[in-house]
Coordinates of C-alpha atoms in Angstrom, one line a residue:
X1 CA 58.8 -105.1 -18.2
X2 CA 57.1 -107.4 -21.1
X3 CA 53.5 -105.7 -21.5
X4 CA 52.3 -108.5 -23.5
X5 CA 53.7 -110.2 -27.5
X6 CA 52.1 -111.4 -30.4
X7 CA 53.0 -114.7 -32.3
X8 CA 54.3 -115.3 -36.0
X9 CA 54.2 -119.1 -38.3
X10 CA 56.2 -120.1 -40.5
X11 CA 56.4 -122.7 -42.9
X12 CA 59.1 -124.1 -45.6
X13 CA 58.4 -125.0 -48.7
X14 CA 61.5 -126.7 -51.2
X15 CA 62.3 -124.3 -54.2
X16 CA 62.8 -127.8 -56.0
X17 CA 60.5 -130.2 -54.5
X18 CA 60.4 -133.9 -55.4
X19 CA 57.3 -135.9 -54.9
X20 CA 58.8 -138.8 -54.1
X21 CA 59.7 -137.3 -50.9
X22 CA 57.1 -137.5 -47.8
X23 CA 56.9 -134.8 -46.0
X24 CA 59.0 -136.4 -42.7
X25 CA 61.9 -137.3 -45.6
X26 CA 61.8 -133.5 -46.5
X27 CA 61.6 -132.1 -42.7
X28 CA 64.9 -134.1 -41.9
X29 CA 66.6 -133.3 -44.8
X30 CA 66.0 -130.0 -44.5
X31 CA 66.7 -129.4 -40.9
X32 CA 70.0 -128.0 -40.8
X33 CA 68.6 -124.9 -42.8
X34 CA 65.8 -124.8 -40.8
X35 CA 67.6 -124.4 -38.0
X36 CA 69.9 -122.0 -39.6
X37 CA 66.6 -119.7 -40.3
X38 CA 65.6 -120.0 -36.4
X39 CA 69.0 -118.7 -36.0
X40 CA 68.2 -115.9 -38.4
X41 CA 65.5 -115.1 -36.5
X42 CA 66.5 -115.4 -33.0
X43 CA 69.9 -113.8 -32.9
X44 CA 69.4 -110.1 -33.5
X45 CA 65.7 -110.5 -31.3
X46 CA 66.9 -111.6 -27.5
X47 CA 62.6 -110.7 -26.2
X48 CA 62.0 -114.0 -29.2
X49 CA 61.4 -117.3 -28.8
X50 CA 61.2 -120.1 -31.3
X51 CA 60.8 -123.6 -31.3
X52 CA 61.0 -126.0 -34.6
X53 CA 58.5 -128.9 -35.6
X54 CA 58.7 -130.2 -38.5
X55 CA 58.7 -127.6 -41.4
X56 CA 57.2 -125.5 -39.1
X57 CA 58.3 -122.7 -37.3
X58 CA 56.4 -121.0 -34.3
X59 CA 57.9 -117.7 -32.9
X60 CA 56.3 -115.6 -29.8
X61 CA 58.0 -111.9 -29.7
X62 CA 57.3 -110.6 -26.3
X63 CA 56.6 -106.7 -26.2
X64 CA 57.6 -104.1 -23.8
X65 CA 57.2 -100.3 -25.5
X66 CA 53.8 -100.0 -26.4
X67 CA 53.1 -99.1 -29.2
X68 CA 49.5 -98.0 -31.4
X69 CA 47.9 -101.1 -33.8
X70 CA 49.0 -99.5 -37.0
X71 CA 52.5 -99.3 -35.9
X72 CA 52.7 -102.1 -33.8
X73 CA 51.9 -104.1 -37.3
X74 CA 54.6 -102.2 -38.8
X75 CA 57.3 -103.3 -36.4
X76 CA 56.3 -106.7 -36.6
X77 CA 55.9 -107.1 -40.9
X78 CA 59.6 -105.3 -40.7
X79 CA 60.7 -107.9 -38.7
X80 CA 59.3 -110.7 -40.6
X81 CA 60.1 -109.1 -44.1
X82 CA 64.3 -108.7 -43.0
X83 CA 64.3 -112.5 -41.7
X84 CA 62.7 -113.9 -44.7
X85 CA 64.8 -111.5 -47.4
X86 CA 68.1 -112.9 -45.5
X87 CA 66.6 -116.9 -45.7
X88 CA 66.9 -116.2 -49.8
X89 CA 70.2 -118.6 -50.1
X90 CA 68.8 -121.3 -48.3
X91 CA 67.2 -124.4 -50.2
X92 CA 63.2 -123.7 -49.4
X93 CA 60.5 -120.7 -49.8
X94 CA 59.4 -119.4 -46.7
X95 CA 56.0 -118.2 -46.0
X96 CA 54.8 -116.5 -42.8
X97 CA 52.1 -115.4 -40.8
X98 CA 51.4 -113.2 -38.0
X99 CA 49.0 -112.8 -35.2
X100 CA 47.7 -109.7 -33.2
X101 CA 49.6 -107.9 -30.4
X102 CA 47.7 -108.6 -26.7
X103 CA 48.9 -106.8 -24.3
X104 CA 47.6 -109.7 -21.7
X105 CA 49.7 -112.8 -22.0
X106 CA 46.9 -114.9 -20.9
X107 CA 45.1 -114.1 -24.2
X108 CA 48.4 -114.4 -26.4
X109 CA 47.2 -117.7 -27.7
X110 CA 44.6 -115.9 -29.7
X111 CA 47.6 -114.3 -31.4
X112 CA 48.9 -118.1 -32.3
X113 CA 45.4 -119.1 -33.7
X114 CA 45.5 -116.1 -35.6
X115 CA 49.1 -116.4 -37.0
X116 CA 48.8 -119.8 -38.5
X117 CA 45.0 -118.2 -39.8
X118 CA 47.0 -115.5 -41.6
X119 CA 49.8 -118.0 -42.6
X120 CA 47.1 -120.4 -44.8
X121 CA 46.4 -117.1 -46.7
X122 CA 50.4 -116.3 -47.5
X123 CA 50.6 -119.8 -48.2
X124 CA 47.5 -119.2 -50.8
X125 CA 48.0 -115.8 -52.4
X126 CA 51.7 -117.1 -53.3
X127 CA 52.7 -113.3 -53.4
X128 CA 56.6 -111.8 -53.4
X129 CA 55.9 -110.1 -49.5
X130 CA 55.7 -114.2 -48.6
X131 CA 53.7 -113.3 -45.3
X132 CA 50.6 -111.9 -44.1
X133 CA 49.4 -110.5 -41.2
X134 CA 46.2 -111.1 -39.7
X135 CA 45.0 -107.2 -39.1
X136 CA 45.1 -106.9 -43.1
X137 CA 42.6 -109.9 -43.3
X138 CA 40.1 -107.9 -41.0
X139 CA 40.6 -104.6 -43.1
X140 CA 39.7 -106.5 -45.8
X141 CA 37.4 -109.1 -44.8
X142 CA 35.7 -107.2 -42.0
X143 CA 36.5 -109.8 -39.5
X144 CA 37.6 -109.6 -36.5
X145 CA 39.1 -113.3 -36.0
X146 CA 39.0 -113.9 -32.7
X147 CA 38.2 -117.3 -32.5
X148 CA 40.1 -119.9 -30.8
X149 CA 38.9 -123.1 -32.1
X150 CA 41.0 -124.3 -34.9
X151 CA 38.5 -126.5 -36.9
X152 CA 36.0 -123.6 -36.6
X153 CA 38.7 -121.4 -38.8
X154 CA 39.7 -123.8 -40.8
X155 CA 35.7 -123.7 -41.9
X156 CA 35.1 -120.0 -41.6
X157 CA 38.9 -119.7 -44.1
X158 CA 37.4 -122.4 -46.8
X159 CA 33.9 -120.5 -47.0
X160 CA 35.7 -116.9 -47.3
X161 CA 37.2 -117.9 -50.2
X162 CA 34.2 -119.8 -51.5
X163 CA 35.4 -122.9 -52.0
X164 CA 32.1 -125.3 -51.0
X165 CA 33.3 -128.8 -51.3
X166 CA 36.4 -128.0 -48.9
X167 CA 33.8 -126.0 -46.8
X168 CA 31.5 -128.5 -46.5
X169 CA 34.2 -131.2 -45.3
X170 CA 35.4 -128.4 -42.5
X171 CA 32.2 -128.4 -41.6
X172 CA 32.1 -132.0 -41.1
X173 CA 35.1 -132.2 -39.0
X174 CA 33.7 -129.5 -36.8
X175 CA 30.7 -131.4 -36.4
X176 CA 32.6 -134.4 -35.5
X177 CA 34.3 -132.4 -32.5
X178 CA 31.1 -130.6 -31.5
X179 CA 29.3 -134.3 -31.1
X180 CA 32.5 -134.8 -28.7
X181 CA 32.2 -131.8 -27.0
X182 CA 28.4 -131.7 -26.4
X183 CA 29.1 -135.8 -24.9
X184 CA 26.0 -136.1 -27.3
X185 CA 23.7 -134.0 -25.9
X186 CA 21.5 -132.7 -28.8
X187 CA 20.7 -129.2 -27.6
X188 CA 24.6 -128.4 -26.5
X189 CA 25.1 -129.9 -29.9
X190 CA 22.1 -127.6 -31.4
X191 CA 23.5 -124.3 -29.6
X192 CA 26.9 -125.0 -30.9
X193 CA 26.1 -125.2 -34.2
X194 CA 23.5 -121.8 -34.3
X195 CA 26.4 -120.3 -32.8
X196 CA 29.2 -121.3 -35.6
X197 CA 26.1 -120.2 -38.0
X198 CA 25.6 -116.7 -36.2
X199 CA 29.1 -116.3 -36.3
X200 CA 28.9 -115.3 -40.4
X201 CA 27.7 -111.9 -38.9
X202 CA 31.6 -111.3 -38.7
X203 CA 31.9 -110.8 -42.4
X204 CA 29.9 -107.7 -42.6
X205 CA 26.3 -107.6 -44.4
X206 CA 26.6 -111.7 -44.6
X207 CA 23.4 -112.0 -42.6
X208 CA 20.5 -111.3 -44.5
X209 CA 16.5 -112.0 -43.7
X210 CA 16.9 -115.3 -45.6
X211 CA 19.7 -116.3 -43.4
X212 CA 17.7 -115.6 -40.6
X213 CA 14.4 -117.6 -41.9
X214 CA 17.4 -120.7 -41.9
X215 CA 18.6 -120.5 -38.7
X216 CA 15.1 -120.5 -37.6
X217 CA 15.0 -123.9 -39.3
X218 CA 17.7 -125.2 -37.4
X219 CA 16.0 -124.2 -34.2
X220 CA 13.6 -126.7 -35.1
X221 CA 15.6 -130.0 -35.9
X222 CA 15.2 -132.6 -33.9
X223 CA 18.2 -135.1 -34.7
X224 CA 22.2 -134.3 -35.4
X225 CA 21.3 -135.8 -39.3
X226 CA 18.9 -133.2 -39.4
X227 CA 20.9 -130.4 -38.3
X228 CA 23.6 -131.5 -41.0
X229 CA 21.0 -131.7 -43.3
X230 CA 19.4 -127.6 -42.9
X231 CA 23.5 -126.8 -42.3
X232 CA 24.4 -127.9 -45.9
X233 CA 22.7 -125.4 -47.8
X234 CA 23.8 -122.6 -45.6
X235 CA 27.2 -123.3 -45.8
X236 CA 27.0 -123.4 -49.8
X237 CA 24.9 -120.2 -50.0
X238 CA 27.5 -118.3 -47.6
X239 CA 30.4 -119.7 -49.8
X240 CA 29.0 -117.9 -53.2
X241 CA 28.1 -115.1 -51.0
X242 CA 30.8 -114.2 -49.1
X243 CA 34.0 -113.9 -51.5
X244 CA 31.6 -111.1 -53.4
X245 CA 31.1 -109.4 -50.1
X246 CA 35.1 -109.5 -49.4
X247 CA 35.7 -108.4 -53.0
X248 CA 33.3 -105.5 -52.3
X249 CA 35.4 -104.5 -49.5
X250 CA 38.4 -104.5 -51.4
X251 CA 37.0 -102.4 -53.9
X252 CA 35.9 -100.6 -51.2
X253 CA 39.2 -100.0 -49.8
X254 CA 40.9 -99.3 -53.5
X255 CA 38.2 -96.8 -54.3
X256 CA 39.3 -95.0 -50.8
X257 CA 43.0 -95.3 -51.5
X258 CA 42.1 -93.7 -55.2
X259 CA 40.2 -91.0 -53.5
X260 CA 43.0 -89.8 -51.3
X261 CA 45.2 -89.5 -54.1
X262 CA 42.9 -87.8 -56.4
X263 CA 42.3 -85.0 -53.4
X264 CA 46.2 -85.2 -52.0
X265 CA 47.6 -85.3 -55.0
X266 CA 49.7 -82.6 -54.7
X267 CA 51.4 -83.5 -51.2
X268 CA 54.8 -85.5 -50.5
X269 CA 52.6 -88.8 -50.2
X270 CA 54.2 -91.8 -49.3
X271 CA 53.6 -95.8 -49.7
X272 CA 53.1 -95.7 -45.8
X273 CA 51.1 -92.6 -45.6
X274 CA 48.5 -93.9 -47.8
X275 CA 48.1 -97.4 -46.6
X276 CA 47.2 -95.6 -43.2
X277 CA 44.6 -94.3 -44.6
X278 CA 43.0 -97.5 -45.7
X279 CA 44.1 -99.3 -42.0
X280 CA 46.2 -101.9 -44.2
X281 CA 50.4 -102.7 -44.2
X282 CA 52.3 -100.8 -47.0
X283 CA 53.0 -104.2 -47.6
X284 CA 49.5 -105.7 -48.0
X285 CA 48.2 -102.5 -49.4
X286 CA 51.0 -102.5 -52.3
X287 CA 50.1 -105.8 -53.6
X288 CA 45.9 -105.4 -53.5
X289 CA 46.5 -102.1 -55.3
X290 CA 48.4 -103.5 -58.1
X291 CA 46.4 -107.1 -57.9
X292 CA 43.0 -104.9 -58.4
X293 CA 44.2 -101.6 -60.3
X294 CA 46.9 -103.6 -62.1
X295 CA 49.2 -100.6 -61.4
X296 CA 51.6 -99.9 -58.5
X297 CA 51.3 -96.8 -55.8
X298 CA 54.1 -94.8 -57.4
X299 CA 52.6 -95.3 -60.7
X300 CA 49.1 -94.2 -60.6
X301 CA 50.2 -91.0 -58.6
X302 CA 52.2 -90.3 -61.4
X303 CA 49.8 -90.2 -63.8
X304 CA 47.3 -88.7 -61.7
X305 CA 49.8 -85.5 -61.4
X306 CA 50.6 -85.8 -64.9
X307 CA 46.9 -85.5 -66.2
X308 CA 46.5 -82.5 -63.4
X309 CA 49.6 -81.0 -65.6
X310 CA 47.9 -81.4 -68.9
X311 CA 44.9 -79.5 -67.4
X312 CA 46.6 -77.0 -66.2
X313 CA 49.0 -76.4 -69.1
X314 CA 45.6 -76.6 -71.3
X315 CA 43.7 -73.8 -69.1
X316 CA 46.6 -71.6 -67.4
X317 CA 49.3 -69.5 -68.1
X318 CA 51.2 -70.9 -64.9
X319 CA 55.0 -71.2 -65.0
X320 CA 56.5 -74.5 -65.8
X321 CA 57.7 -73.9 -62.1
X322 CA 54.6 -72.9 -60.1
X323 CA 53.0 -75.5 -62.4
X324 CA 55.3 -78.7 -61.2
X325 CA 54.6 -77.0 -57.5
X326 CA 51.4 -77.5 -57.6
X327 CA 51.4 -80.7 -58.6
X328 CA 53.9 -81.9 -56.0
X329 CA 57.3 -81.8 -57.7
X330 CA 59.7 -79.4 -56.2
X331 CA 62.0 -79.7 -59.1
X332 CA 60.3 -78.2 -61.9
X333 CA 63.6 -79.7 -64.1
X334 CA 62.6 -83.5 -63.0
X335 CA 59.1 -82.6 -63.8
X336 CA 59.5 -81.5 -67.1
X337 CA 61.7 -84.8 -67.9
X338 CA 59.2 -87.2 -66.4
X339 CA 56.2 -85.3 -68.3
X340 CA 58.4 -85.7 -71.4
X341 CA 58.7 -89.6 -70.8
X342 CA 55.4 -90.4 -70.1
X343 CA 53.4 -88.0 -73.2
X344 CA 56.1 -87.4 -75.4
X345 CA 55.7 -83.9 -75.3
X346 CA 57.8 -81.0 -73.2
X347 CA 54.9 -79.4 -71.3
X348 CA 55.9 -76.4 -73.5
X349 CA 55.2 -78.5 -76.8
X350 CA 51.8 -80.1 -75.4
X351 CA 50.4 -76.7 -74.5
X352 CA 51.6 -75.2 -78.0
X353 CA 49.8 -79.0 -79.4
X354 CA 47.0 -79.5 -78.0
X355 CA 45.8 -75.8 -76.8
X356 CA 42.7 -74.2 -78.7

């Protein structure tokens, strides 16, 4: 029996486009291949469905083994990483995103909300994976996106990456549609806004005493041009604020990764293993560790078992093979190459070198 699904988005972008072509032009032109993607994506999934508007694609994969968040992710980033590596021959870059698991199918709409969320941020990060998922967002963010209104995530997406003119339009199209919604009643209208305002607490440490001395401000307006007028300066001061509080979290994150390896050095670690640790996709985690180290995975646990090798070679009389043990190489043959790549040296020649 289906326990519940979770929704992916996809869009298609021409590897070639042409400017002269609207976007209706493109979507028709294009529609045999999109069609031949649904196809991809359909055929070898029989608990998928998928439907087609536009140059958009919206999937909902219904779920029946449970299965825990972490690995729940996992099965759904495999799923979208093999459909998009087979769309490669076909005239347009795909980008997708992915929503939560819910394990009620009443709340599975979050998942949608949250799909096309995570979708926006693929589309802006431009990166090789071509999708995101939306549980990497909240690792890094330290969100937890559960928000169903689409104008009010369209202006909590511009002010987390602190762009302030495109913020402060959001913000007036979800003013617009609170007027609507409140039928004009000014303290409906009043509470909806404090509420979009409170809701900055879900980027952790966001709310600060000053923060608070401003929403006490709004509690005090009296007309909707007032309220607009007390909102503007919050919404600029949260969109300088918050990107340094994500980018704090992402160093955050790194500086956990880094200390894993540094004290598990010496295990079989894989790509997967490590990512665990920091609650983020191998995927997701593979490219923030190279977009903030400037290295990849592999890489920096190489050199943080090759400078472990130097030390030793430099303060022990260790066998070359007890010495690549301990380091976490089996093979003390393979060790004693890659050491020799990367310094120059056979460890033999860099304790004769450099040893006092």
């Amino acid at each position: 029996d289906t326990i519940g699904g979770y929704a992916m988005s996809f869009t298609f972008l021409d590897r070639n486009p042409t400017e002269s072509k609207s976007d209706v032009k493109r979507s028709v032109d294009n529609r045999q291949d999109y069609v031949k993607f649904l196809e991809l994506l359909t055929s070898s999934n029989p608990n998928l469905i998928a439907t087609l508007i536009g140059n958009r694609l919206f999937a909902f994969m219904f779920v029946r083994e449970p299965l825990d968040v972490f690995n729940q992710k996992l099965q759904a980033e495999a799923l979208c990483q093999a459909v998009i590596s087979k769309a490669d021959a076909l005239s347009f870059h795909v980008y997708g995103g992915i929503g939560q698991f819910y394990a009620d199918l009443l709340t599975c709409k979050r998942s949608y909300v949250e799909s096309l969320q995570a979708l926006q941020q693929a589309m802006k990060s431009k990166n090789d994976s071509h999708f995101v998922h939306i549980h990497d967002l909240q690792s890094v963010e330290g969100t937890d996106l559960h928000h169903n209104q689409w104008l009010e995530d369209q202006f909590f997406g511009e002010v987390s990456v602190g762009r302030i003119d495109s913020a402060l339009f959001a913000f007036d199209e979800w003013f617009k549609d609170a007027q609507l919604q409140s039928q004009n009643n000014f303290e409906i209208l009043k509470g909806q806004l404090i509420a979009l305002m409170v809701g900055f607490g879900r980027f952790r440490n966001a709310l600060n005493t000053h923060f608070y001395t401003d929403l006490s401000t709004l509690l005090h307006c009296a007309t909707p041009d007032a309220l607009k007028s007390e909102a503007y300066p919050m919404i600029r001061a949260m969109s300088l604020l918050i990107p340094s509080l994500k980018q704090k979290q992402i160093s955050a994150l790194i500086q956990k990764a880094e200390t894993y390896l540094s004290e598990h050095y010496e295990e079989d670690l894989t790509l997967e293993e490590i990512s665990k640790v920091v609650n983020l996709s191998p995927f997701y985690f593979s490219r923030l560790y190279k977009d903030e180290t400037g290295k990849n995975f592999i890489n920096r646990l190489i050199e943080i078992r090759i400078d472990h090798a130097k030390q030793y070679l430099l303060d022990s009389d260790l066998p070359i093979k007890d010495l690549s043990s301990r380091i976490g190489y089996s093979d003390s043959n393979y060790f004693s190459r890659l050491f020799k790549k990367i310094t120059g040296y056979t460890p033999t020649e860099y304790k004769e070198c450099f040893r006092k």
